[in-house]
């Protein structure tokens, strides 16, 4: 959950990113974007320097080129600035549904050809959906770069030419079954949805899951889905990132040839999402077909636009990032009351949440786990972390970030998401990297006190018929689904 440095986000074709959630030529900021926090001059001097060129086609599509001739391969990444956040009440799941539809063939690329010219030549392709972005990518031998660009352009410009009712209904059915497999019929599968519904008003687009509601998927007409595609899958809402071994002049010519004729779409109006504040603690208990109870706690925090997220991410790592992290060492190894424990900050474009999850060992109650966790967090709020904890945490997380930049695709994801969020492909290597490295013990102590207070969601997941296993059962409201949770959110 913790991500001090911006992550390389990869997803299986059928996997939606969990919805409980970066960006040398600067363009105007996208609608709704905020100014990036700026690192000090000394910190900026230690930024990572990854060479790239950015330019914009006449139709509004942003192109980022970054040469790396270490290996004869190239990564192509299409970052569409659209996710479940851009959907509406009653029309959820469209962004993730289109992730599936995009692999069914387009006007000039029959079904199966995309795999043939990626996996069939030693490369790979896939896609992923989150609350904020949808991405499609290929990693191929360099001599297949033109083919990859042609295929991506074809499904941007001519996907609907090949989308008939039979294809659409088949993919809609697949997504419905995916939801049943990954959410509805999986132990603890609905936890994140219930907690999000309890935390956010029903009109807040972060209150619904990336995969969408089953009833919305069942009722979604093909005409509405096509309208969604025309609006958001347009060049002016897209960043094309190409990283690897390529000829710059030739690649620019291919980009102009295949993408240049696709018309600009209408202007995008992004949702205006107010920060979430919980005035008091909300306690829930949920019966599930499980053998072992679990404790979940979530506090609303901040989005990528707040510099506080850097310290919150360090806090999460200090609590559970290693075997000697505070919660892990105390609960799992010293006291041996928890089988597992994890905590961390989840940062998205327009919201954030700090979460804690704990699984008890036999003989341990959820209430005792909650009390022990709160005591450890209270101590760090009072004393702050040690200098050694800060040093070790930042070093480990920095290594993880740098390792993600070793491959072409990792760099492409950084460049593409940075551009989408900040109109600055270098943001993750400069602002994010240097400000994360500058986090101090005082910063961590401050954010712990500011955000990890009484305004939180505490949910106990218990085996069916075992409501008494909840933490503080008398104070907890029973919920059976996210609809119940949303009702509680509206009346509290």
XYZ file of C-alpha atoms in Angstrom:
492
model
C 0.000 0.000 0.000
C 2.837 2.376 0.783
C 4.348 4.240 -2.130
C 6.823 6.909 -1.167
C 8.059 7.253 -4.717
C 5.584 7.068 -7.620
C 4.986 3.428 -8.535
C 5.233 1.608 -11.816
C 1.616 0.578 -12.236
C 1.052 -2.669 -14.093
C -2.144 -4.662 -14.241
C -3.291 -7.897 -15.743
C -5.728 -7.476 -18.627
C -8.600 -8.563 -16.429
C -7.472 -6.788 -13.260
C -8.773 -3.413 -12.131
C -6.638 -1.447 -9.731
C -8.001 -1.494 -6.192
C -10.097 1.554 -5.424
C -9.897 2.282 -1.662
C -5.404 4.708 -4.967
C 3.366 10.807 -11.925
C 3.768 13.280 -13.572
C 11.287 19.280 -20.055
C 8.836 21.208 -21.799
C 5.950 22.355 -19.658
C 2.449 22.603 -21.114
C -0.544 24.298 -19.527
C -1.866 22.357 -16.552
C -4.914 20.172 -17.218
C -8.280 21.314 -15.955
C -8.508 20.683 -12.238
C -4.767 20.227 -11.743
C -2.953 22.095 -9.030
C 0.509 23.511 -8.935
C 3.117 20.977 -7.957
C 4.989 21.514 -4.708
C 8.535 22.620 -5.401
C 11.635 21.106 -3.811
C 14.390 23.304 -2.501
C 17.301 24.196 -4.769
C 19.586 21.848 -2.826
C 17.122 18.981 -3.094
C 16.497 19.611 -6.789
C 20.194 19.206 -7.437
C 19.868 15.542 -6.447
C 16.995 14.803 -8.844
C 17.137 11.907 -11.298
C 17.904 12.975 -14.836
C 16.177 10.859 -17.485
C 16.479 12.441 -20.934
C 13.258 12.799 -22.893
C 11.601 14.971 -25.505
C 7.986 16.063 -25.276
C 5.865 17.541 -28.034
C 2.181 17.842 -28.907
C 0.493 16.857 -32.165
C -1.979 19.289 -33.788
C -4.853 17.082 -32.584
C -3.731 17.577 -28.969
C -2.034 14.240 -28.278
C 1.076 14.546 -26.107
C 4.083 12.494 -27.203
C 7.073 11.681 -25.012
C 10.231 10.115 -26.457
C 13.022 8.750 -24.271
C 15.882 6.914 -25.953
C 17.684 4.070 -24.208
C 19.720 1.851 -26.502
C 20.844 -0.548 -23.769
C 18.801 -3.352 -25.330
C 17.178 -3.643 -28.803
C 13.671 -3.276 -27.384
C 11.079 -0.538 -27.110
C 8.082 0.101 -24.856
C 4.948 1.846 -26.084
C 2.510 3.169 -23.486
C -0.826 4.872 -24.106
C -1.985 6.758 -21.015
C -5.603 7.858 -21.243
C -6.514 10.372 -18.534
C -9.725 8.597 -17.653
C -10.686 6.129 -14.966
C -13.641 5.163 -12.836
C -13.530 8.687 -11.384
C -14.916 9.995 -14.681
C -18.040 7.821 -14.524
C -21.444 8.750 -13.145
C -23.863 7.272 -10.643
C -25.687 4.478 -12.468
C -23.011 4.292 -15.161
C -20.100 2.748 -13.268
C -17.571 0.286 -14.673
C -17.290 1.853 -18.143
C -13.565 2.646 -17.886
C -12.664 -0.908 -16.914
C -15.100 -2.375 -19.431
C -13.306 -0.540 -22.214
C -10.022 -1.987 -21.068
C -11.486 -5.329 -22.163
C -13.140 -4.030 -25.322
C -9.831 -2.548 -26.518
C -8.456 -6.073 -26.951
C -11.264 -7.366 -29.205
C -9.897 -5.963 -32.456
C -10.314 -2.628 -34.238
C -11.069 -1.364 -37.743
C -7.908 -2.679 -39.409
C -6.510 -4.981 -36.709
C -8.545 -8.204 -36.402
C -8.932 -9.952 -33.076
C -5.736 -11.857 -32.227
C -3.371 -9.762 -34.336
C -2.316 -7.632 -31.363
C -1.048 -10.723 -29.543
C 0.524 -12.094 -32.717
C 2.712 -9.007 -33.206
C 3.695 -8.657 -29.556
C 3.707 -12.010 -27.771
C 4.293 -13.789 -31.075
C 7.593 -11.958 -31.609
C 8.916 -12.274 -28.059
C 7.256 -9.231 -26.491
C 4.062 -8.685 -24.529
C 1.056 -6.380 -24.248
C -1.529 -5.604 -21.596
C -3.566 -2.885 -19.964
C -4.742 -1.597 -16.610
C -7.450 0.615 -15.155
C -7.412 2.746 -12.023
C -9.609 5.437 -10.540
C -7.687 8.088 -12.469
C -6.025 6.557 -15.533
C -6.346 3.765 -18.082
C -3.175 2.451 -19.712
C -2.340 0.134 -22.615
C 1.175 -0.963 -23.398
C 3.472 -3.085 -25.511
C 7.078 -4.132 -25.059
C 8.509 -5.376 -28.334
C 11.764 -5.866 -30.232
C 12.743 -2.532 -31.730
C 12.008 -3.630 -35.285
C 8.339 -4.070 -34.327
C 7.932 -0.545 -32.944
C 6.126 0.707 -36.040
C 3.665 -2.181 -35.832
C 2.941 -1.423 -32.179
C 2.270 2.243 -32.980
C 0.000 1.320 -35.872
C -2.052 -1.052 -33.699
C -2.434 1.497 -30.895
C -3.484 4.209 -33.334
C -6.005 1.880 -34.941
C -7.797 1.102 -31.729
C -7.810 4.756 -30.720
C -9.238 5.924 -34.040
C -11.148 2.936 -35.396
C -12.153 0.732 -32.458
C -15.855 1.494 -32.793
C -15.806 0.411 -36.440
C -15.302 -3.152 -35.240
C -17.404 -3.053 -32.067
C -20.710 -4.797 -32.686
C -23.335 -5.959 -30.200
C -21.984 -9.507 -30.107
C -18.470 -8.369 -29.117
C -19.793 -5.868 -26.624
C -22.144 -8.301 -24.918
C -19.383 -10.905 -24.708
C -16.978 -8.517 -22.973
C -19.693 -7.176 -20.693
C -20.444 -10.739 -19.632
C -16.750 -11.397 -19.004
C -16.468 -8.323 -16.776
C -19.568 -9.363 -14.836
C -18.041 -12.783 -14.244
C -14.742 -11.145 -13.284
C -16.525 -9.113 -10.662
C -18.172 -12.222 -9.250
C -14.848 -14.061 -9.257
C -12.687 -11.300 -7.801
C -15.139 -9.427 -5.551
C -18.515 -10.961 -4.853
C -17.461 -14.578 -4.290
C -14.072 -14.022 -2.669
C -13.460 -13.911 1.101
C -13.014 -10.259 2.172
C -13.640 -9.299 -1.481
C -16.145 -6.533 -0.745
C -14.221 -4.887 2.087
C -12.734 -2.015 0.099
C -16.075 -1.235 -1.548
C -17.942 -1.156 1.752
C -15.340 1.043 3.406
C -15.229 3.449 0.457
C -19.025 3.711 0.499
C -18.901 4.493 4.216
C -16.157 7.092 3.784
C -17.329 9.045 0.717
C -20.732 10.526 -0.238
C -22.479 8.509 -2.960
C -21.882 11.308 -5.483
C -18.131 11.197 -4.874
C -16.656 9.166 -7.771
C -14.183 7.505 -5.424
C -17.113 5.917 -3.579
C -17.657 3.269 -6.243
C -15.255 0.496 -7.309
C -13.117 0.607 -10.434
C -14.702 -2.594 -11.681
C -18.167 -1.038 -11.330
C -21.441 -2.174 -9.826
C -22.909 -5.376 -11.187
C -26.308 -3.819 -11.871
C -24.695 -0.986 -13.860
C -22.723 -3.466 -15.964
C -25.862 -5.506 -16.614
C -27.828 -2.446 -17.720
C -25.135 -0.539 -19.637
C -26.305 -0.008 -23.243
C -23.724 -0.124 -26.009
C -24.688 3.418 -27.068
C -23.703 4.861 -23.664
C -20.415 2.992 -23.671
C -19.589 4.230 -27.179
C -20.325 7.783 -26.050
C -17.907 7.315 -23.139
C -15.217 6.136 -25.570
C -15.663 9.050 -27.964
C -15.352 11.534 -25.119
C -12.322 10.169 -23.271
C -10.374 8.074 -25.794
C -9.448 11.122 -27.829
C -5.950 12.369 -28.724
C -6.272 15.481 -26.544
C -6.849 13.252 -23.482
C -3.933 10.943 -24.224
C -0.194 10.701 -23.669
C 1.902 8.415 -25.869
C 5.207 7.437 -24.239
C 7.891 5.622 -26.223
C 10.983 4.442 -24.374
C 13.862 2.331 -25.649
C 15.932 1.713 -28.741
C 14.514 3.754 -31.621
C 15.458 6.321 -34.225
C 14.040 9.662 -33.162
C 13.346 11.076 -36.642
C 11.791 7.880 -37.950
C 9.655 7.414 -34.839
C 8.288 10.947 -35.066
C 7.330 10.253 -38.679
C 5.476 7.076 -37.666
C 3.644 8.882 -34.872
C 2.492 11.610 -37.274
C 1.499 9.041 -39.898
C -0.626 6.840 -37.685
C -1.993 9.243 -35.066
C -2.053 12.563 -36.895
C -5.336 12.032 -38.744
C -7.338 11.075 -35.647
C -9.510 14.118 -34.823
C -9.343 16.008 -31.560
C -12.135 15.259 -29.123
C -14.291 17.629 -27.125
C -12.896 19.448 -24.112
C -12.798 17.335 -20.951
C -14.476 18.664 -17.814
C -13.089 16.780 -14.837
C -15.003 16.238 -11.603
C -14.478 18.718 -8.812
C -13.912 16.546 -5.744
C -13.963 18.113 -2.307
C -11.631 16.783 0.405
C -13.205 14.188 2.683
C -13.422 14.820 6.409
C -15.000 12.402 8.875
C -16.289 14.239 11.947
C -16.217 11.115 14.090
C -15.366 7.439 14.126
C -17.657 5.072 12.241
C -17.644 1.455 13.375
C -18.952 -1.304 11.108
C -19.219 -5.073 11.319
C -19.626 -7.249 8.228
C -20.434 -10.954 8.182
C -18.600 -12.858 5.455
C -18.087 -16.494 4.463
C -14.686 -16.575 6.153
C -13.027 -18.664 8.837
C -10.793 -15.952 10.271
C -11.908 -12.440 11.288
C -10.006 -9.355 10.161
C -9.736 -5.773 11.325
C -9.682 -2.873 8.871
C -9.142 0.803 9.727
C -9.052 3.680 7.233
C -8.479 7.423 7.695
C -9.154 9.959 4.902
C -5.946 11.818 4.076
C -4.617 13.706 1.054
C -4.173 13.437 -2.710
C -1.038 13.812 -4.808
C -1.554 17.561 -4.716
C -0.614 17.744 -1.036
C 3.039 17.444 -0.019
C 1.869 15.658 3.142
C 1.512 12.406 1.213
C 5.301 11.930 1.203
C 5.478 11.807 4.996
C 2.365 9.619 5.199
C 4.002 7.095 2.887
C 7.099 7.032 5.076
C 4.872 6.567 8.117
C 3.278 3.501 6.538
C 6.660 1.956 5.861
C 7.847 2.651 9.411
C 4.764 0.883 10.747
C 4.755 -2.274 8.578
C 7.355 -1.996 5.824
C 9.744 -4.627 7.188
C 10.086 -7.327 9.859
C 11.404 -4.750 12.317
C 8.765 -2.111 11.511
C 6.838 -1.048 14.589
C 3.492 -2.773 14.097
C 4.978 -5.840 12.439
C 7.649 -6.381 15.069
C 5.290 -5.825 18.002
C 2.189 -7.689 16.841
C 3.592 -10.445 14.633
C 6.925 -11.273 16.287
C 7.080 -9.969 19.872
C 3.510 -10.367 21.091
C 2.579 -12.929 18.405
C -1.023 -11.753 18.454
C -1.292 -11.045 14.707
C -0.710 -13.404 11.824
C -0.379 -10.477 9.417
C -0.495 -6.698 9.641
C -0.091 -4.030 6.976
C -0.486 -0.272 6.883
C 0.164 2.531 4.465
C -0.919 5.544 2.469
C -2.844 5.115 -0.772
C -2.496 8.306 -2.815
C -4.657 9.093 -5.837
C -5.108 12.142 -8.024
C -7.922 13.680 -5.996
C -8.058 11.747 -2.722
C -6.003 9.698 -0.315
C -6.517 7.250 2.529
C -4.277 5.725 5.161
C -5.264 2.152 5.900
C -4.455 -0.560 8.406
C -5.321 -4.265 8.112
C -4.673 -6.917 10.769
C -5.392 -10.644 10.960
C -5.392 -12.122 14.491
C -3.774 -15.353 15.574
C -6.032 -17.934 17.260
C -6.987 -16.767 20.733
C -6.563 -13.069 19.927
C -9.569 -10.781 19.580
C -9.992 -7.992 17.043
C -10.552 -5.580 19.900
C -7.184 -6.392 21.450
C -5.507 -5.988 18.040
C -7.157 -2.612 17.605
C -6.070 -1.513 21.064
C -2.474 -2.644 20.500
C -2.310 -0.963 17.080
C -3.742 2.276 18.440
C -1.197 2.235 21.279
C 1.727 1.868 18.872
C 0.394 4.627 16.629
C -0.221 6.846 19.683
C 3.413 6.424 20.690
C 4.724 7.462 17.297
C 2.341 10.444 17.401
C 3.808 11.432 20.755
C 7.496 10.714 20.186
C 7.884 10.587 16.417
C 10.070 8.057 14.610
C 13.779 7.643 15.267
C 16.421 8.942 12.913
C 17.367 5.349 12.086
C 13.783 4.477 11.175
C 13.612 7.446 8.829
C 16.926 6.565 7.212
C 16.140 2.876 6.701
C 12.613 3.506 5.453
C 13.572 6.083 2.863
C 16.557 4.047 1.666
C 14.454 0.937 1.081
C 11.670 2.783 -0.667
C 14.133 4.699 -2.813
C 15.703 1.412 -3.910
C 12.293 0.080 -4.859
C 11.576 3.179 -6.923
C 14.916 3.105 -8.716
C 14.569 -0.595 -9.465
C 11.283 0.179 -11.216
C 13.151 2.473 -13.614
C 15.530 -0.214 -14.844
C 13.187 -1.325 -17.626
C 11.787 0.681 -20.518
C 8.208 0.112 -19.442
C 8.873 1.334 -15.908
C 10.201 4.622 -17.253
C 7.295 4.866 -19.694
C 4.766 4.554 -16.868
C 6.503 7.281 -14.920
C 6.650 9.648 -17.876
C 3.048 9.005 -18.927
C 1.388 9.312 -15.522
C 3.493 12.337 -14.589
C 2.317 14.065 -17.753
C -1.319 13.168 -17.082
C -1.255 14.424 -13.497
C 1.088 17.397 -13.771
C 1.690 18.215 -17.462
C 5.317 17.509 -16.558
C 6.851 14.116 -17.464
C 9.797 14.760 -15.133
C 7.698 15.400 -12.011
C 8.338 11.980 -10.479
C 12.092 12.183 -11.029
C 12.443 15.736 -9.759
C 9.714 17.022 -7.434
C 8.464 13.693 -6.068
C 11.886 12.109 -5.757
C 13.581 15.017 -4.044
C 10.691 15.881 -1.721
C 10.321 12.267 -0.660
C 14.009 12.092 0.181
C 13.637 15.279 2.250
C 10.995 13.834 4.637
C 12.049 14.242 8.286
C 11.053 12.640 11.570
C 9.202 15.846 12.446
C 7.203 15.582 9.206
C 6.137 12.024 10.016
C 5.133 12.944 13.556
C 3.139 15.924 12.291
C 1.124 13.995 9.678
C 0.454 11.144 12.103
C -1.125 13.629 14.506
C -2.931 15.535 11.771
C -4.574 12.660 9.916
C -4.630 9.548 12.137
C -7.232 10.862 14.543
C -10.757 9.955 15.583
C -12.296 10.576 12.165
C -11.919 7.092 10.715
C -13.712 3.942 9.560
C -13.193 0.837 11.717
C -14.604 -2.337 10.198
C -14.589 -5.848 11.621
C -15.075 -8.689 9.144
C -16.308 -11.747 11.019
C -17.480 -15.254 10.130
C -21.192 -15.565 9.449
C -23.125 -15.728 12.705
C -20.191 -14.466 14.784
C -21.049 -10.804 15.271
C -19.664 -11.000 18.799
C -16.170 -11.420 17.310
C -16.192 -7.795 16.133
C -14.062 -5.178 17.803
C -16.397 -3.377 20.213
C -19.500 -5.116 18.820
C -21.941 -3.041 20.866
C -20.658 0.138 19.213
C -20.545 -1.306 15.660
C -23.304 -1.065 13.067
C -23.924 -4.176 11.033
C -23.706 -3.770 7.249
C -24.525 -6.395 4.654
C -23.238 -4.594 1.569
C -22.002 -1.260 0.309
C -25.574 0.044 0.022
C -25.914 -0.288 3.790
C -22.567 1.431 4.232
C -23.614 4.318 1.985
C -26.794 4.823 4.016
C -24.711 4.988 7.186
C -22.442 7.549 5.538
C -25.381 9.782 4.679
C -26.995 9.771 8.122
C -23.894 10.114 10.321
